[in-house]
Amino acid sequence: MRALDLIQKKKEGKEHTKEEIYFLIENYLSGKIEDYQMSAWLMAVCFQGLTPRETAYLTQSFVESGEVLDFSNISPYIADKHSTGGVGDKVTLVLIPVLASLGVYSAKLSGRGLGFTGGTIDKLESIPGFCVELKNEDFLNQIKDIKAAISSQSPNLTPADGKIYALRDVTATVDNKSLICASVVSKKIASGATSIVLDVKYGSGAFLKTVQEAKELAKLMTDTAKLLNKNIDVVISSMEQPLGLCVGNALEVIESIEFLKGKYEKDLYEITFELAAKTLINCKIAKDKKEAKELFDSVINNSKALDKLKQIIKAQKGNVEVIDDYSLFNLGKNIKEIKAPKEGYISKLDALCVAHCAKLLGAGRDKKSDPVDYGAGVVLSKKIGDYTKKDETIAQLYFNDLDKERINEAINEINKAFEISDNIPNSVELIAK
Ligand code: URA
């Protein structure tokens, strides 16, 4: 078998066998297939698609590229969640401490930024010293000790996804349903979780632009997981505007800490609670949504969730002092205020433009080897439906040393993101299903 023939086969829209998929994945992982050939195959997949059967083989090959964790001697209920990618999506940073503080063992395998979206691992790395790469044994022990750990794929957990994920990020091959499904579902199977809740996003700041496409992805993921003997729950939510107010790694961690201190934006609360409620019911901690809400609010109000975040940071060797001293985050030393060009209601806040702006400021990567500026990003002062006066600040851009041209491009993107109208806009439903 030759990679070249398999690229040609997919380019012609033909279906691969299980052996062919495994050949591609195993040989790419071992370095026998080069980045350029895998990139060509991924691009052919983006144009021709994979059948549900090929998607299941790809998912299985990712799972089998590493180990599958087993928590059966710790608890019958292990929770995990995943988002298909968004802008300002810091739900994990709030949800995992909340769940663990309510007694739910939470094993969270996360990724880095992908395409224009942010990634939990990059966000956590903005905490000085925080170790994002736990060995399987350390991941298991930490969950046993403090009920929660958040880690990237170690070399022995879905390493094939890890390598392909980084390649997709820089080859414009992210927004394919089968590739997203294999990437997400394989990690969830390998993490050994029994309660898996997925947040499938649609809209300008998501890989899939319409609710219909999000529903198709949700079905593909639940069907694929079922074929591999896992049940997963799915929430479909809008990503037309960023979640919360901050976009950028350290800024999002700060917003999450503020949430756990009791100060949050309504949209971030709504989606985090929805995912928490499903998990608490699955894990038999709450009998219904009403009880889940009481529990959720209680651990925010009594700071138990914040304490749990501190424990996670400490266990993963991060500097816990960041919780009370945000200056330790090294935020961008320059702040540019963006003013409203006229008065009125914010009628549009395009998540994709905000993401492009944050990336231009240094918060994301263009090439695999690009460094990320953890302190760069955008803080929004207004969201859809808010009223602004002319010249009121609608956003702030945080950045370090950048050339003038790049700063101007970023300013251009953020200005493009906002639309202001004389009328109050119709409210957008955050959770579609
Ligand atoms: N999150 C992942 O882990 N993989 C994807 O492909 C998209 C979002």
Coordinates of C-alpha atoms and ligand atoms in Angstrom, one line a residue:
M1 CA 0.0 0.0 0.0
R2 CA 1.2 3.5 -0.8
A3 CA 0.1 6.8 0.7
L4 CA 0.1 8.3 -2.8
D5 CA -2.5 5.8 -4.0
L6 CA -4.7 6.5 -1.0
I7 CA -4.6 10.2 -1.6
Q8 CA -5.6 9.6 -5.2
K9 CA -8.4 7.3 -4.1
K10 CA -9.8 9.8 -1.7
K11 CA -9.4 12.6 -4.3
E12 CA -11.6 10.5 -6.6
G13 CA -14.2 10.2 -3.8
K14 CA -13.8 6.4 -3.3
E15 CA -14.4 4.7 0.0
H16 CA -11.3 3.5 2.0
T17 CA -11.2 0.1 3.7
K18 CA -10.4 -0.2 7.4
E19 CA -6.9 -1.4 6.5
E20 CA -6.3 1.6 4.3
I21 CA -7.3 4.0 7.1
Y22 CA -5.2 2.2 9.7
F23 CA -2.2 2.2 7.2
L24 CA -2.5 6.0 6.8
I25 CA -2.8 6.7 10.5
E26 CA -0.2 4.3 11.8
N27 CA 2.4 5.3 9.2
Y28 CA 1.8 9.0 9.8
L29 CA 2.3 8.6 13.5
S30 CA 5.5 6.6 13.0
G31 CA 6.9 9.3 10.7
K32 CA 6.8 7.0 7.5
I33 CA 4.2 9.3 6.0
E34 CA 5.3 12.9 5.8
D35 CA 3.2 16.0 6.8
Y36 CA 2.8 17.0 3.1
Q37 CA 1.1 13.7 2.2
M38 CA -1.1 13.7 5.3
S39 CA -2.1 17.3 4.5
A40 CA -3.0 16.3 0.9
W41 CA -5.1 13.4 2.2
L42 CA -6.9 15.6 4.8
M43 CA -7.6 18.2 2.0
A44 CA -9.1 15.4 -0.2
V45 CA -11.3 14.4 2.8
C46 CA -12.5 18.0 3.1
F47 CA -13.6 18.0 -0.5
Q48 CA -14.9 14.4 -0.8
G49 CA -15.9 13.6 2.8
L50 CA -15.7 10.3 4.6
T51 CA -18.6 7.8 4.9
P52 CA -19.9 7.0 8.4
R53 CA -18.1 3.7 8.2
E54 CA -14.8 5.4 7.3
T55 CA -15.4 7.9 10.1
A56 CA -15.8 5.1 12.6
Y57 CA -12.6 3.4 11.4
L58 CA -10.7 6.7 11.6
T59 CA -12.1 7.3 15.2
Q60 CA -11.1 3.8 16.2
S61 CA -7.6 4.1 14.7
F62 CA -7.1 7.3 16.7
V63 CA -8.3 5.5 19.9
E64 CA -6.0 2.5 19.2
S65 CA -3.0 4.7 18.5
G66 CA -2.7 5.0 22.3
E67 CA -4.0 3.7 25.6
V68 CA -7.6 3.8 26.9
L69 CA -7.8 4.9 30.6
D70 CA -9.7 2.8 33.0
F71 CA -11.3 4.3 36.1
S72 CA -13.5 1.4 37.0
N73 CA -11.7 1.0 40.4
I74 CA -12.2 4.7 41.2
S75 CA -15.8 5.3 40.5
P76 CA -18.6 4.0 38.2
Y77 CA -19.2 7.6 37.1
I78 CA -16.4 9.6 35.4
A79 CA -17.3 12.8 33.5
D80 CA -15.9 14.4 30.5
K81 CA -17.0 17.2 28.2
H82 CA -15.9 18.6 24.9
S83 CA -16.8 21.5 22.7
T84 CA -16.4 21.4 18.9
G85 CA -14.6 24.7 19.1
G86 CA -15.6 28.3 19.6
V87 CA -14.5 31.8 20.4
G88 CA -14.2 32.8 24.1
D89 CA -15.3 29.3 25.0
K90 CA -13.9 28.9 28.5
V91 CA -16.6 26.6 29.7
T92 CA -14.2 23.8 30.7
L93 CA -12.3 26.1 33.1
V94 CA -15.5 26.7 35.0
L95 CA -17.4 23.4 34.5
I96 CA -14.6 21.0 35.7
P97 CA -14.1 22.7 39.1
V98 CA -17.8 22.9 39.6
L99 CA -18.4 19.2 38.9
A100 CA -15.4 18.1 40.9
S101 CA -16.5 20.2 43.9
L102 CA -19.8 18.4 43.7
G103 CA -18.1 15.1 43.9
V104 CA -18.1 14.2 40.2
Y105 CA -14.8 12.6 39.1
S106 CA -13.8 14.6 36.0
A107 CA -11.2 13.4 33.5
K108 CA -10.8 16.2 30.9
L109 CA -8.6 15.7 27.8
S110 CA -8.3 19.0 26.0
G111 CA -6.7 20.4 22.9
R112 CA -4.8 23.6 21.8
G113 CA -6.3 26.3 19.7
L114 CA -7.5 25.0 16.4
G115 CA -8.0 27.2 13.4
F116 CA -9.4 30.5 14.6
T117 CA -10.8 28.9 17.8
G118 CA -9.2 28.9 21.2
G119 CA -8.1 25.7 23.1
T120 CA -8.2 24.9 26.8
I121 CA -4.6 23.8 26.8
D122 CA -3.2 27.1 25.6
K123 CA -5.4 28.9 28.1
L124 CA -4.1 26.8 31.0
E125 CA -0.5 27.4 29.8
S126 CA -1.0 31.1 30.5
I127 CA -0.9 30.2 34.2
P128 CA 2.8 30.4 35.1
G129 CA 4.2 26.9 35.7
F130 CA 1.0 25.0 34.9
C131 CA 1.8 21.5 33.5
V132 CA -0.6 20.6 30.7
E133 CA 1.0 17.3 29.8
L134 CA 0.2 14.7 32.5
K135 CA 1.5 11.1 32.1
N136 CA -1.4 8.7 32.2
E137 CA -0.5 7.5 35.7
D138 CA -0.3 11.1 37.0
F139 CA -3.7 11.9 35.3
L140 CA -5.3 8.9 37.0
N141 CA -3.7 9.6 40.4
Q142 CA -4.7 13.3 40.4
I143 CA -8.3 12.3 39.6
K144 CA -8.2 9.8 42.4
D145 CA -6.8 12.5 44.8
I146 CA -8.8 15.6 43.9
K147 CA -11.4 14.4 41.5
A148 CA -10.3 16.4 38.6
A149 CA -7.5 16.8 36.0
I150 CA -7.2 18.6 32.7
S151 CA -4.5 17.4 30.4
S152 CA -3.5 17.5 26.8
Q153 CA -3.1 14.2 25.0
S154 CA 0.0 12.6 26.4
P155 CA 2.1 10.7 23.9
N156 CA 0.1 7.6 24.9
L157 CA -3.4 9.0 24.7
T158 CA -4.8 9.4 21.1
P159 CA -1.4 10.5 19.9
A160 CA -2.6 10.2 16.3
D161 CA -5.2 12.8 16.9
G162 CA -2.6 15.0 18.6
K163 CA -0.4 14.9 15.6
I164 CA -3.2 15.3 13.0
Y165 CA -4.9 18.1 15.1
A166 CA -1.7 20.2 14.9
L167 CA -1.5 19.7 11.2
R168 CA -5.2 20.5 10.5
D169 CA -4.8 23.7 12.5
V170 CA -2.3 25.1 9.9
T171 CA -3.6 23.5 6.7
A172 CA -7.2 24.8 6.6
T173 CA -8.5 21.2 7.1
V174 CA -10.4 21.7 10.3
D175 CA -14.0 22.2 9.2
N176 CA -14.9 18.7 8.1
K177 CA -17.5 16.8 10.1
S178 CA -15.8 13.5 10.0
L179 CA -12.4 14.9 11.0
I180 CA -14.0 16.8 13.9
C181 CA -16.0 13.7 14.9
A182 CA -12.9 11.4 14.9
S183 CA -10.9 13.9 16.8
V184 CA -13.4 14.6 19.5
V185 CA -15.0 11.2 20.0
S186 CA -11.6 9.4 20.0
K187 CA -10.4 11.6 22.9
K188 CA -13.6 11.1 24.8
I189 CA -13.3 7.3 24.5
A190 CA -9.7 7.2 25.4
S191 CA -10.3 9.4 28.5
G192 CA -12.3 6.5 30.0
A193 CA -15.3 8.7 30.9
T194 CA -18.7 7.2 31.4
S195 CA -20.7 10.5 31.2
I196 CA -19.7 12.4 28.1
V197 CA -21.4 15.7 27.1
L198 CA -20.5 17.4 23.9
D199 CA -21.2 21.0 23.1
V200 CA -21.6 21.2 19.3
K201 CA -21.3 24.8 18.2
Y202 CA -22.7 26.5 15.1
G203 CA -22.5 30.1 13.8
S204 CA -19.9 32.6 12.6
G205 CA -17.4 31.6 15.3
A206 CA -17.8 27.8 14.9
F207 CA -16.5 25.4 12.3
L208 CA -20.0 24.7 11.2
K209 CA -22.1 27.7 10.2
T210 CA -25.7 26.5 10.5
V211 CA -27.8 24.6 13.0
Q212 CA -28.6 22.0 10.4
E213 CA -24.8 21.2 10.0
A214 CA -24.4 21.1 13.8
K215 CA -27.3 18.6 14.0
E216 CA -25.6 16.5 11.3
L217 CA -22.3 16.5 13.2
A218 CA -24.2 15.7 16.5
K219 CA -25.8 12.7 14.9
L220 CA -22.5 11.6 13.3
M221 CA -20.8 11.8 16.7
T222 CA -23.5 10.0 18.7
D223 CA -23.7 7.3 16.0
T224 CA -19.9 6.8 15.8
A225 CA -19.7 6.7 19.6
K226 CA -22.4 4.1 19.7
L227 CA -20.6 1.9 17.2
L228 CA -17.6 2.1 19.6
N229 CA -19.9 1.2 22.6
K230 CA -20.2 4.7 24.1
N231 CA -23.2 6.8 24.8
I232 CA -22.8 10.5 24.5
D233 CA -25.1 13.5 25.2
V234 CA -25.0 16.5 22.9
V235 CA -26.0 20.1 23.4
I236 CA -26.2 22.3 20.2
S237 CA -25.4 26.0 20.9
S238 CA -24.9 29.2 19.0
M239 CA -21.5 30.8 18.5
E240 CA -22.6 33.8 16.5
Q241 CA -21.0 36.1 19.2
P242 CA -18.2 35.2 21.5
L243 CA -19.1 33.5 24.8
G244 CA -18.6 35.8 27.7
L245 CA -16.5 39.0 27.4
C246 CA -12.9 37.8 27.0
V247 CA -11.2 36.2 24.0
G248 CA -7.5 35.3 24.4
N249 CA -5.7 32.8 26.7
A250 CA -4.9 34.6 30.0
L251 CA -7.9 36.9 29.6
E252 CA -10.2 33.9 29.4
V253 CA -8.7 32.3 32.5
I254 CA -9.2 35.5 34.4
E255 CA -12.9 35.6 33.3
S256 CA -13.3 32.0 34.5
I257 CA -11.8 32.8 37.9
E258 CA -14.2 35.7 38.1
F259 CA -17.1 33.4 37.3
L260 CA -16.0 31.1 40.1
K261 CA -15.9 34.2 42.4
G262 CA -19.6 34.8 41.4
K263 CA -19.3 37.4 38.6
Y264 CA -20.3 36.1 35.2
E265 CA -22.0 36.8 31.9
K266 CA -25.4 35.3 31.4
D267 CA -24.5 33.3 28.2
L268 CA -21.5 31.7 29.8
Y269 CA -23.6 30.8 32.8
E270 CA -26.4 29.3 30.7
I271 CA -24.2 27.0 28.6
T272 CA -22.0 25.9 31.5
F273 CA -25.1 25.2 33.6
E274 CA -26.7 23.2 30.8
L275 CA -23.6 20.9 30.5
A276 CA -23.3 20.6 34.3
A277 CA -26.9 19.7 34.7
K278 CA -26.7 16.9 32.1
T279 CA -23.5 15.5 33.8
L280 CA -24.9 15.8 37.4
I281 CA -28.0 13.9 36.3
N282 CA -26.0 11.3 34.4
C283 CA -23.7 10.8 37.4
K284 CA -26.7 10.5 39.8
I285 CA -25.7 13.5 41.8
A286 CA -28.9 15.4 40.9
K287 CA -32.3 13.9 40.2
D288 CA -33.4 16.7 37.9
K289 CA -32.5 20.1 36.5
K290 CA -33.9 22.0 39.5
E291 CA -31.7 20.2 41.9
A292 CA -28.8 20.5 39.6
K293 CA -29.3 24.3 39.6
E294 CA -29.3 24.5 43.4
L295 CA -26.1 22.5 43.6
F296 CA -24.4 24.5 40.8
D297 CA -25.2 27.8 42.4
S298 CA -24.2 26.5 45.9
V299 CA -20.6 25.7 44.9
I300 CA -20.2 29.1 43.3
N301 CA -21.7 30.9 46.3
N302 CA -19.7 29.0 48.9
S303 CA -16.4 29.2 46.9
K304 CA -16.0 25.4 46.8
A305 CA -15.7 25.5 43.0
L306 CA -13.0 28.2 43.2
D307 CA -11.2 26.1 45.9
K308 CA -11.3 23.2 43.5
L309 CA -9.7 25.2 40.7
K310 CA -7.0 26.2 43.2
Q311 CA -6.4 22.5 43.9
I312 CA -6.2 21.7 40.2
I313 CA -3.7 24.5 39.6
K314 CA -1.6 23.4 42.5
A315 CA -1.7 19.7 41.6
Q316 CA -0.6 20.6 38.0
K317 CA 2.3 22.8 39.4
G318 CA 0.8 26.2 38.4
N319 CA 1.1 29.3 40.5
V320 CA -2.1 29.4 42.6
E321 CA -1.4 33.1 43.4
V322 CA -2.9 34.0 40.0
I323 CA -6.3 33.5 41.6
D324 CA -5.9 36.7 43.6
D325 CA -3.3 38.5 41.6
Y326 CA -4.0 38.8 37.9
S327 CA -0.8 40.8 37.3
L328 CA 1.0 37.4 37.4
F329 CA -0.6 36.6 34.1
N330 CA 1.7 38.9 32.0
L331 CA -1.2 40.5 30.1
G332 CA -0.4 42.5 27.0
K333 CA 1.4 45.7 28.0
N334 CA -0.5 47.8 25.4
I335 CA -4.3 48.3 25.6
K336 CA -6.1 49.9 22.7
E337 CA -9.6 51.1 23.4
I338 CA -12.1 50.7 20.6
K339 CA -14.9 53.3 20.6
A340 CA -18.4 53.1 19.2
P341 CA -18.7 55.1 15.9
K342 CA -22.3 56.0 16.7
E343 CA -25.0 55.5 19.4
G344 CA -27.5 52.6 19.3
Y345 CA -27.9 48.9 20.1
I346 CA -25.3 46.3 19.2
S347 CA -27.1 44.3 16.6
K348 CA -24.2 42.1 15.5
L349 CA -20.9 41.0 17.2
D350 CA -19.3 38.6 14.7
A351 CA -17.4 36.0 16.6
L352 CA -15.2 35.1 13.6
C353 CA -14.0 38.8 13.3
V354 CA -13.3 38.9 17.0
A355 CA -11.3 35.6 16.7
H356 CA -9.3 37.0 13.7
C357 CA -8.6 40.1 15.7
A358 CA -7.3 38.1 18.7
K359 CA -5.2 35.9 16.5
L360 CA -3.6 39.0 14.8
L361 CA -2.8 40.3 18.3
G362 CA -0.9 37.1 18.9
A363 CA -3.4 34.9 20.7
G364 CA -3.3 32.1 18.1
R365 CA -1.0 30.4 15.6
D366 CA -0.5 30.6 11.8
K367 CA 2.1 27.8 11.7
K368 CA 2.6 24.8 13.9
S369 CA 5.8 26.3 15.4
D370 CA 4.4 29.7 16.0
P371 CA 4.6 30.8 19.7
V372 CA 1.4 32.1 21.3
D373 CA 1.3 35.3 23.2
Y374 CA -0.8 34.2 26.2
G375 CA -1.4 37.8 27.3
A376 CA -2.9 39.0 24.0
G377 CA -6.6 39.2 23.2
V378 CA -9.8 41.1 23.3
V379 CA -12.1 42.2 26.1
L380 CA -15.6 43.1 25.0
S381 CA -17.5 45.8 26.8
K382 CA -20.7 45.3 24.9
K383 CA -22.6 42.3 23.6
I384 CA -25.6 41.9 21.2
G385 CA -28.6 43.8 22.6
D386 CA -26.5 46.3 24.7
Y387 CA -26.9 50.0 24.2
T388 CA -23.9 52.2 23.5
K389 CA -23.4 55.9 23.3
K390 CA -21.2 57.3 20.5
D391 CA -17.5 57.1 21.5
E392 CA -18.2 54.8 24.4
T393 CA -15.6 51.9 24.7
I394 CA -17.0 48.8 23.1
A395 CA -13.8 46.7 23.3
Q396 CA -10.2 46.7 24.5
L397 CA -7.3 45.1 22.6
Y398 CA -4.4 43.7 24.6
F399 CA -1.1 43.1 22.8
N400 CA 2.7 43.3 23.2
D401 CA 5.2 44.3 20.5
L402 CA 3.5 44.2 17.2
D403 CA 4.2 46.1 14.0
K404 CA 1.8 49.0 13.2
E405 CA 0.4 47.2 10.1
R406 CA -0.7 44.2 12.2
I407 CA -2.3 46.4 14.9
N408 CA -4.2 48.3 12.2
E409 CA -5.4 44.9 10.7
A410 CA -6.6 43.9 14.2
I411 CA -8.4 47.2 14.7
N412 CA -10.0 46.7 11.3
E413 CA -11.3 43.2 12.3
I414 CA -12.8 44.3 15.6
N415 CA -14.5 47.3 13.9
K416 CA -15.9 44.9 11.3
A417 CA -17.3 42.6 14.2
F418 CA -19.7 45.2 15.5
E419 CA -22.9 46.5 13.9
I420 CA -24.9 49.1 15.7
S421 CA -28.5 49.8 14.9
D422 CA -31.3 52.1 16.1
N423 CA -33.6 49.2 17.0
I424 CA -33.3 46.6 19.7
P425 CA -32.2 43.4 17.9
N426 CA -34.2 40.1 18.2
S427 CA -32.6 38.0 20.9
V428 CA -30.6 35.0 19.7
E429 CA -31.4 31.6 21.3
L430 CA -28.1 30.4 22.8
I431 CA -29.1 26.7 23.2
A432 CA -30.7 25.4 20.0
K433 CA -31.3 21.8 21.2
Ligands
URA1 N1 -12.1 19.9 19.1 C1 -11.3 18.8 18.9 O1 -10.7 18.2 19.8 N2 -11.1 18.5 17.6 C2 -11.7 19.1 16.5 O2 -11.5 18.6 15.4 C3 -12.5 20.2 16.8 C4 -12.7 20.6 18.1

